[in-house]
Each structure stands twice: as structure tokens, then as C-alpha cells.
PDB file of C-alpha atoms in Angstrom:
ATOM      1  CA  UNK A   1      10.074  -5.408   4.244  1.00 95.00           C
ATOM      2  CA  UNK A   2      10.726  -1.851   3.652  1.00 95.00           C
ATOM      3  CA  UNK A   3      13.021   0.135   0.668  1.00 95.00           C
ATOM      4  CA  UNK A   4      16.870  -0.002   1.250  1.00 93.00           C
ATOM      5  CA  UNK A   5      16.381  -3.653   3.019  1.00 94.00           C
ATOM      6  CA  UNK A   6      15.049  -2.671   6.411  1.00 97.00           C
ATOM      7  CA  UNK A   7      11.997  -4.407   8.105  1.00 97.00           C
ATOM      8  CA  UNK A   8       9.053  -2.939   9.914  1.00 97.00           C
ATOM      9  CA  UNK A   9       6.805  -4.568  12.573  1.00 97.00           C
ATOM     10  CA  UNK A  10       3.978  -2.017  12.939  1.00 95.00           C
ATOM     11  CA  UNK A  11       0.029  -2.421  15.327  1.00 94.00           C
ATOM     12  CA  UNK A  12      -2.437  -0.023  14.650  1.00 92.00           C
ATOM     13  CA  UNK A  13      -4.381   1.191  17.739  1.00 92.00           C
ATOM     14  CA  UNK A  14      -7.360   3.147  18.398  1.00 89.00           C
ATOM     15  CA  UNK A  15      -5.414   6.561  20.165  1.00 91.00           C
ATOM     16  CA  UNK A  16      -2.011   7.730  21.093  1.00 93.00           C
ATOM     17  CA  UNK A  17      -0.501   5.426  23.551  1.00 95.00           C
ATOM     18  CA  UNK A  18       2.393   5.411  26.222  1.00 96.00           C
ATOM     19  CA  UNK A  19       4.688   2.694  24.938  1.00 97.00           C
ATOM     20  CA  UNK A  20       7.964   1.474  26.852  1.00 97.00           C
ATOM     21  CA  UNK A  21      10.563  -0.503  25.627  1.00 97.00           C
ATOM     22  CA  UNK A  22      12.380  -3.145  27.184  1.00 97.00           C
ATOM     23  CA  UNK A  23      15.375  -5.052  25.786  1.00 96.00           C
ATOM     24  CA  UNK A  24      16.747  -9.051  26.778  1.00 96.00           C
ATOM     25  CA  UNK A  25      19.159 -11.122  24.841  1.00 94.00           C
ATOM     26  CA  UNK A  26      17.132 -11.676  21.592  1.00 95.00           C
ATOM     27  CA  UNK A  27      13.797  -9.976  22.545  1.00 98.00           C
ATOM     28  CA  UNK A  28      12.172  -6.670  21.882  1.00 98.00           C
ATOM     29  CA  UNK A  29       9.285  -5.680  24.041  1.00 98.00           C
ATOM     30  CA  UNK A  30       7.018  -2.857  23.668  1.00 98.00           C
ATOM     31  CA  UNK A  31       4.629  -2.408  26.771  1.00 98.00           C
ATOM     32  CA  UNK A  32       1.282  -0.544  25.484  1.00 97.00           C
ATOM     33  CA  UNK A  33      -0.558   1.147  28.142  1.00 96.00           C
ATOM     34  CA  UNK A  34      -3.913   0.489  28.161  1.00 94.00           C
ATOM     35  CA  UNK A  35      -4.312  -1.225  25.107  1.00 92.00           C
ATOM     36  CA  UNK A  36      -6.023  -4.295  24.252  1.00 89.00           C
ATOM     37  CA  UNK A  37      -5.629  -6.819  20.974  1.00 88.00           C
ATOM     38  CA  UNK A  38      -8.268  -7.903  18.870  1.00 83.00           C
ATOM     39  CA  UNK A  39      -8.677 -11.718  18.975  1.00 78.00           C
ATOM     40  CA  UNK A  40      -7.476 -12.316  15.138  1.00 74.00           C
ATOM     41  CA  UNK A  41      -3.727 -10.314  16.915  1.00 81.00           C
ATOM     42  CA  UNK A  42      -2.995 -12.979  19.199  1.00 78.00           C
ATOM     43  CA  UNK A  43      -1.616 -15.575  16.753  1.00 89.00           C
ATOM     44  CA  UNK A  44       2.113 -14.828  16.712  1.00 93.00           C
ATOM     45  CA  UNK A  45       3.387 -13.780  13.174  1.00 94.00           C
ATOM     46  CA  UNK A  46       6.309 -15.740  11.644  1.00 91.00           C
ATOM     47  CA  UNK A  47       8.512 -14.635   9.312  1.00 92.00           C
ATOM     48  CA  UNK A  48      11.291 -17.031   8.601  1.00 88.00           C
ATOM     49  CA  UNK A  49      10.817 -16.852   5.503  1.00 88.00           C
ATOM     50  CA  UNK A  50      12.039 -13.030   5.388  1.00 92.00           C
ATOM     51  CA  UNK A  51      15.386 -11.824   4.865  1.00 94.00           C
ATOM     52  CA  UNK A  52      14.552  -9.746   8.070  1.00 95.00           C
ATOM     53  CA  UNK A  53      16.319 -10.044  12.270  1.00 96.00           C
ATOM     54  CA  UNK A  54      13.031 -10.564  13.312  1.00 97.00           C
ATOM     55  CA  UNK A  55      11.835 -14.281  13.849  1.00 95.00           C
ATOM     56  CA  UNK A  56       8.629 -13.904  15.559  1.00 96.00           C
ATOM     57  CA  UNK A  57       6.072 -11.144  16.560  1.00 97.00           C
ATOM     58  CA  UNK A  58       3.488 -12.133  19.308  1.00 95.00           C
ATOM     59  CA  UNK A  59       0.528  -9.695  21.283  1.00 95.00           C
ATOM     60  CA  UNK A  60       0.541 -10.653  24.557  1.00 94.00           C
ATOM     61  CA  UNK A  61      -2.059  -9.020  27.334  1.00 93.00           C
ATOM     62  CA  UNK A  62      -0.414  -7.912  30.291  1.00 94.00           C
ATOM     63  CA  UNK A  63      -3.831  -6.847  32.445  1.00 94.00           C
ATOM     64  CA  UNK A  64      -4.710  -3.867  30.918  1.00 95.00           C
ATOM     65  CA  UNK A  65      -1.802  -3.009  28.920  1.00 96.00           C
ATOM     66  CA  UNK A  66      -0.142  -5.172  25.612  1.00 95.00           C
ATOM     67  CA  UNK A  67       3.498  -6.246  24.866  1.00 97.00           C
ATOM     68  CA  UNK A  68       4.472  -6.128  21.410  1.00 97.00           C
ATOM     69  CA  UNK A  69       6.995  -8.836  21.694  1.00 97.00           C
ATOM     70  CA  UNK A  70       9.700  -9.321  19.209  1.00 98.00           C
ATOM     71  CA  UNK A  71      11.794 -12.335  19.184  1.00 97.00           C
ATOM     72  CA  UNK A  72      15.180 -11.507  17.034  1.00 97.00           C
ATOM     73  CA  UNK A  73      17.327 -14.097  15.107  1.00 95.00           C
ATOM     74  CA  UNK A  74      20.080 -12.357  15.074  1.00 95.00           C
ATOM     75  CA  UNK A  75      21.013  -8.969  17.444  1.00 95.00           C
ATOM     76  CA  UNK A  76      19.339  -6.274  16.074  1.00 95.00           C
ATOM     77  CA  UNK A  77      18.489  -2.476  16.717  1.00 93.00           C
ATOM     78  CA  UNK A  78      14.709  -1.608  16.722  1.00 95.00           C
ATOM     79  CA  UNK A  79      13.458   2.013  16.432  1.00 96.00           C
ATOM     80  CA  UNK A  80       9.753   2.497  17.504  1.00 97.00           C
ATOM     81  CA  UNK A  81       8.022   5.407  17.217  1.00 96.00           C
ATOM     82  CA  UNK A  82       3.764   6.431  17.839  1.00 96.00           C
ATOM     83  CA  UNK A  83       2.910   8.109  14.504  1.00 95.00           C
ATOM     84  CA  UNK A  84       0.137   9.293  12.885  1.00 94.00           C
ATOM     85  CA  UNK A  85      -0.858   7.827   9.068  1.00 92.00           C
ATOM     86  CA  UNK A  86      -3.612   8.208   7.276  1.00 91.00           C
ATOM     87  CA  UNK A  87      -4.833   5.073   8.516  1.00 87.00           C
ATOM     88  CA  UNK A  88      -5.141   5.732  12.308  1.00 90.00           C
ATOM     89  CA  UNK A  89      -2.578   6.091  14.896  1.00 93.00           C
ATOM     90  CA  UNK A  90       0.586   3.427  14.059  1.00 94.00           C
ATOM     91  CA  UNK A  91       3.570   1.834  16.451  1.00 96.00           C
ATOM     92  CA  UNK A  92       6.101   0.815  14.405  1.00 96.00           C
ATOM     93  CA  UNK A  93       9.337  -0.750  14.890  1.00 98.00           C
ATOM     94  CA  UNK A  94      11.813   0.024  11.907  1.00 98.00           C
ATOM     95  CA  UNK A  95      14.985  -2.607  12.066  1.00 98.00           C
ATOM     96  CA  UNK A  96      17.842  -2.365   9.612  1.00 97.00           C
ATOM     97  CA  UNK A  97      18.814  -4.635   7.040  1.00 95.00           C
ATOM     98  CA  UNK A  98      20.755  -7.029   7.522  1.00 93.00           C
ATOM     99  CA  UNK A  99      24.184  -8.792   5.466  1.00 89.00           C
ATOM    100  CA  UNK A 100      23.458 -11.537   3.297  1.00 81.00           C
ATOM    101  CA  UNK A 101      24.192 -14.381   5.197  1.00 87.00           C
ATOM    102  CA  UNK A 102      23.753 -13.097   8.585  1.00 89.00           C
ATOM    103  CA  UNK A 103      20.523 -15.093   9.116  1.00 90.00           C
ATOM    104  CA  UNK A 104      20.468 -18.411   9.612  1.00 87.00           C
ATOM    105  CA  UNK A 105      18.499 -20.651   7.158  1.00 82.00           C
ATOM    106  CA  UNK A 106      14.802 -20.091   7.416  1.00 74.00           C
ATOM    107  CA  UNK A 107      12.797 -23.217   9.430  1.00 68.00           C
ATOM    108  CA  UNK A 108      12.110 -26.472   6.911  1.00 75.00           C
ATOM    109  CA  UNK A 109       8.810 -26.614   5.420  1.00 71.00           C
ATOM    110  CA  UNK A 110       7.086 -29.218   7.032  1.00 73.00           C
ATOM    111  CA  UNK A 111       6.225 -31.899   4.520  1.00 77.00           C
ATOM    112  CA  UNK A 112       2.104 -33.426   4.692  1.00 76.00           C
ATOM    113  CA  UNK A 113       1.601 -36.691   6.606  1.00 77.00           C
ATOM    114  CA  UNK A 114       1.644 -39.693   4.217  1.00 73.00           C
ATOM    115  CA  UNK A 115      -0.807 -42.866   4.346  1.00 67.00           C
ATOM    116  CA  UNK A 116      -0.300 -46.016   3.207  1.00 60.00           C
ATOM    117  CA  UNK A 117      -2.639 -49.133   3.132  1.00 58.00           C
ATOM    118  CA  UNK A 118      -1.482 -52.275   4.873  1.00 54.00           C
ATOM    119  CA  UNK A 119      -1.786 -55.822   2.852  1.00 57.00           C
ATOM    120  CA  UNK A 120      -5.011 -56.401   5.008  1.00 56.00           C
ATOM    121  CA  UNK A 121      -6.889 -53.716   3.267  1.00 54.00           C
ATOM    122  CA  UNK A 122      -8.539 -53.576   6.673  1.00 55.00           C
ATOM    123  CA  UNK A 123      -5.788 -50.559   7.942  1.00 55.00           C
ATOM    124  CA  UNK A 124      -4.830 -47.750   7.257  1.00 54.00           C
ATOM    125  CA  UNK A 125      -1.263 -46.390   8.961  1.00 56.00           C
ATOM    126  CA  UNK A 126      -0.728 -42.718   8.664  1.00 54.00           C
ATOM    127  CA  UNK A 127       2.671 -41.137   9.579  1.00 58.00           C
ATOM    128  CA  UNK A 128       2.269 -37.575  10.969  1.00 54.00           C
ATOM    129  CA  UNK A 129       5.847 -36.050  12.415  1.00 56.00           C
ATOM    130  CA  UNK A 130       3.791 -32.614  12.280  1.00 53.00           C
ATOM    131  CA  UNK A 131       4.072 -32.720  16.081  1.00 47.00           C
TER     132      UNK A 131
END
């Protein structure tokens, strides 16, 4: 989350890089020539629980290049832009904010599996609904 509301996806890479965007109904995609993720990037960030149009932000390898992909909630208008920071060489998408109530409810927090002990003492049944 950013001042004024707005959200910002950002990836810091190692040099200045030729990015291309492509847009589909509720996706962002930001091609990366020649750029590769470190392992720990290719989990897909979540934020839900953000009052934000983005739902989900996933690395994906394309050969040698890497998609930024951006999966929206609601129709939104990224801005990206290669900058340098102080940090190293930045793409950032910058999204506006968004009215309260224009997102739908973030995802239920999944409750922990429960146990119980049958009369036998001899079993144990455990309800998981965690997939």
C-alpha cells in the first residue's frame, strides 16, 4: 500500500530491462527480457487481505525472459515503469485506490483441522477440509 490509497507491486532486478505489457480480462502481465527469478520469487504473493485491485502476484519463467503476472479482483489500471532507487534498478506497477466497497470480501481464513478420539481409545479421526 502506498500514500493516498494506491497499491504498488514492484521486482527488483539486477540491470535495466525491456519490459512489455500485455493486458486480458483480469490479468496484468509484464514480460521481462532476459530476466530470471530467484527461487524464494516463485511462490505467488496473496494479498486478499489488502484493500488493494490486485488479488495475486506470481513470477513465472518464460525461457529466458519472466512475466510479472498480476491477477486483478476488480478492473484496474496499472502503471509500470523501470526506475532507478537507491536500492538497485526497480519495476513497479503503481494501481490506484480503489472505493470502499469495490472489492469483494477478502478469502475466509481457513480454520486448523480438528481431532477427536473415538470411544475405542484405539483411533484417532482427524477432519482436515484444508484441501
Amino acid at each position: 500500500m502506498i500514500p493516498g490509497g494506491g497499491s504498488r507491486v514492484f521486482v527488483q532486478v539486477s540491470r535495466k530491462v525491456e519490459v512489455t505489457e500485455s493486458r486480458a480480462a483480469g490479468r496484468l502481465t509484464y514480460r521481462m527480457k532476459g530476466t530470471q527469478a530467484i527461487q524464494t520469487n516463485q511462490y505467488p504473493l496473496v494479498t486478499g487481505f489488502f484493500p488493494t485491485p490486485v488479488g495475486r502476484v506470481l513470477l513465472q519463467q518464460q525461457g529466458s525472459d519472466l512475466d510479472l503476472v498480476i491477477e486483478l479482483r476488480v478492473p484496474s489500471e496499472g502503471q509500470h515503469r523501470v526506475m532507478d532507487t537507491d536500492q538497485g534498478i526497480v519495476v513497479q506497477v503503481d494501481f490506484p485506490a480503489v472505493a470502499p466497497g469495490a472489492l469483494p470480501a477478502p478469502p475466509p481464513t481457513p480454520r486448523p483441522p480438528s481431532a477427536s478420539r473415538s470411544k475405542k481409545g484405539a483411533q484417532v479421526e482427524v477432519e482436515d477440509e484444508s484441501y
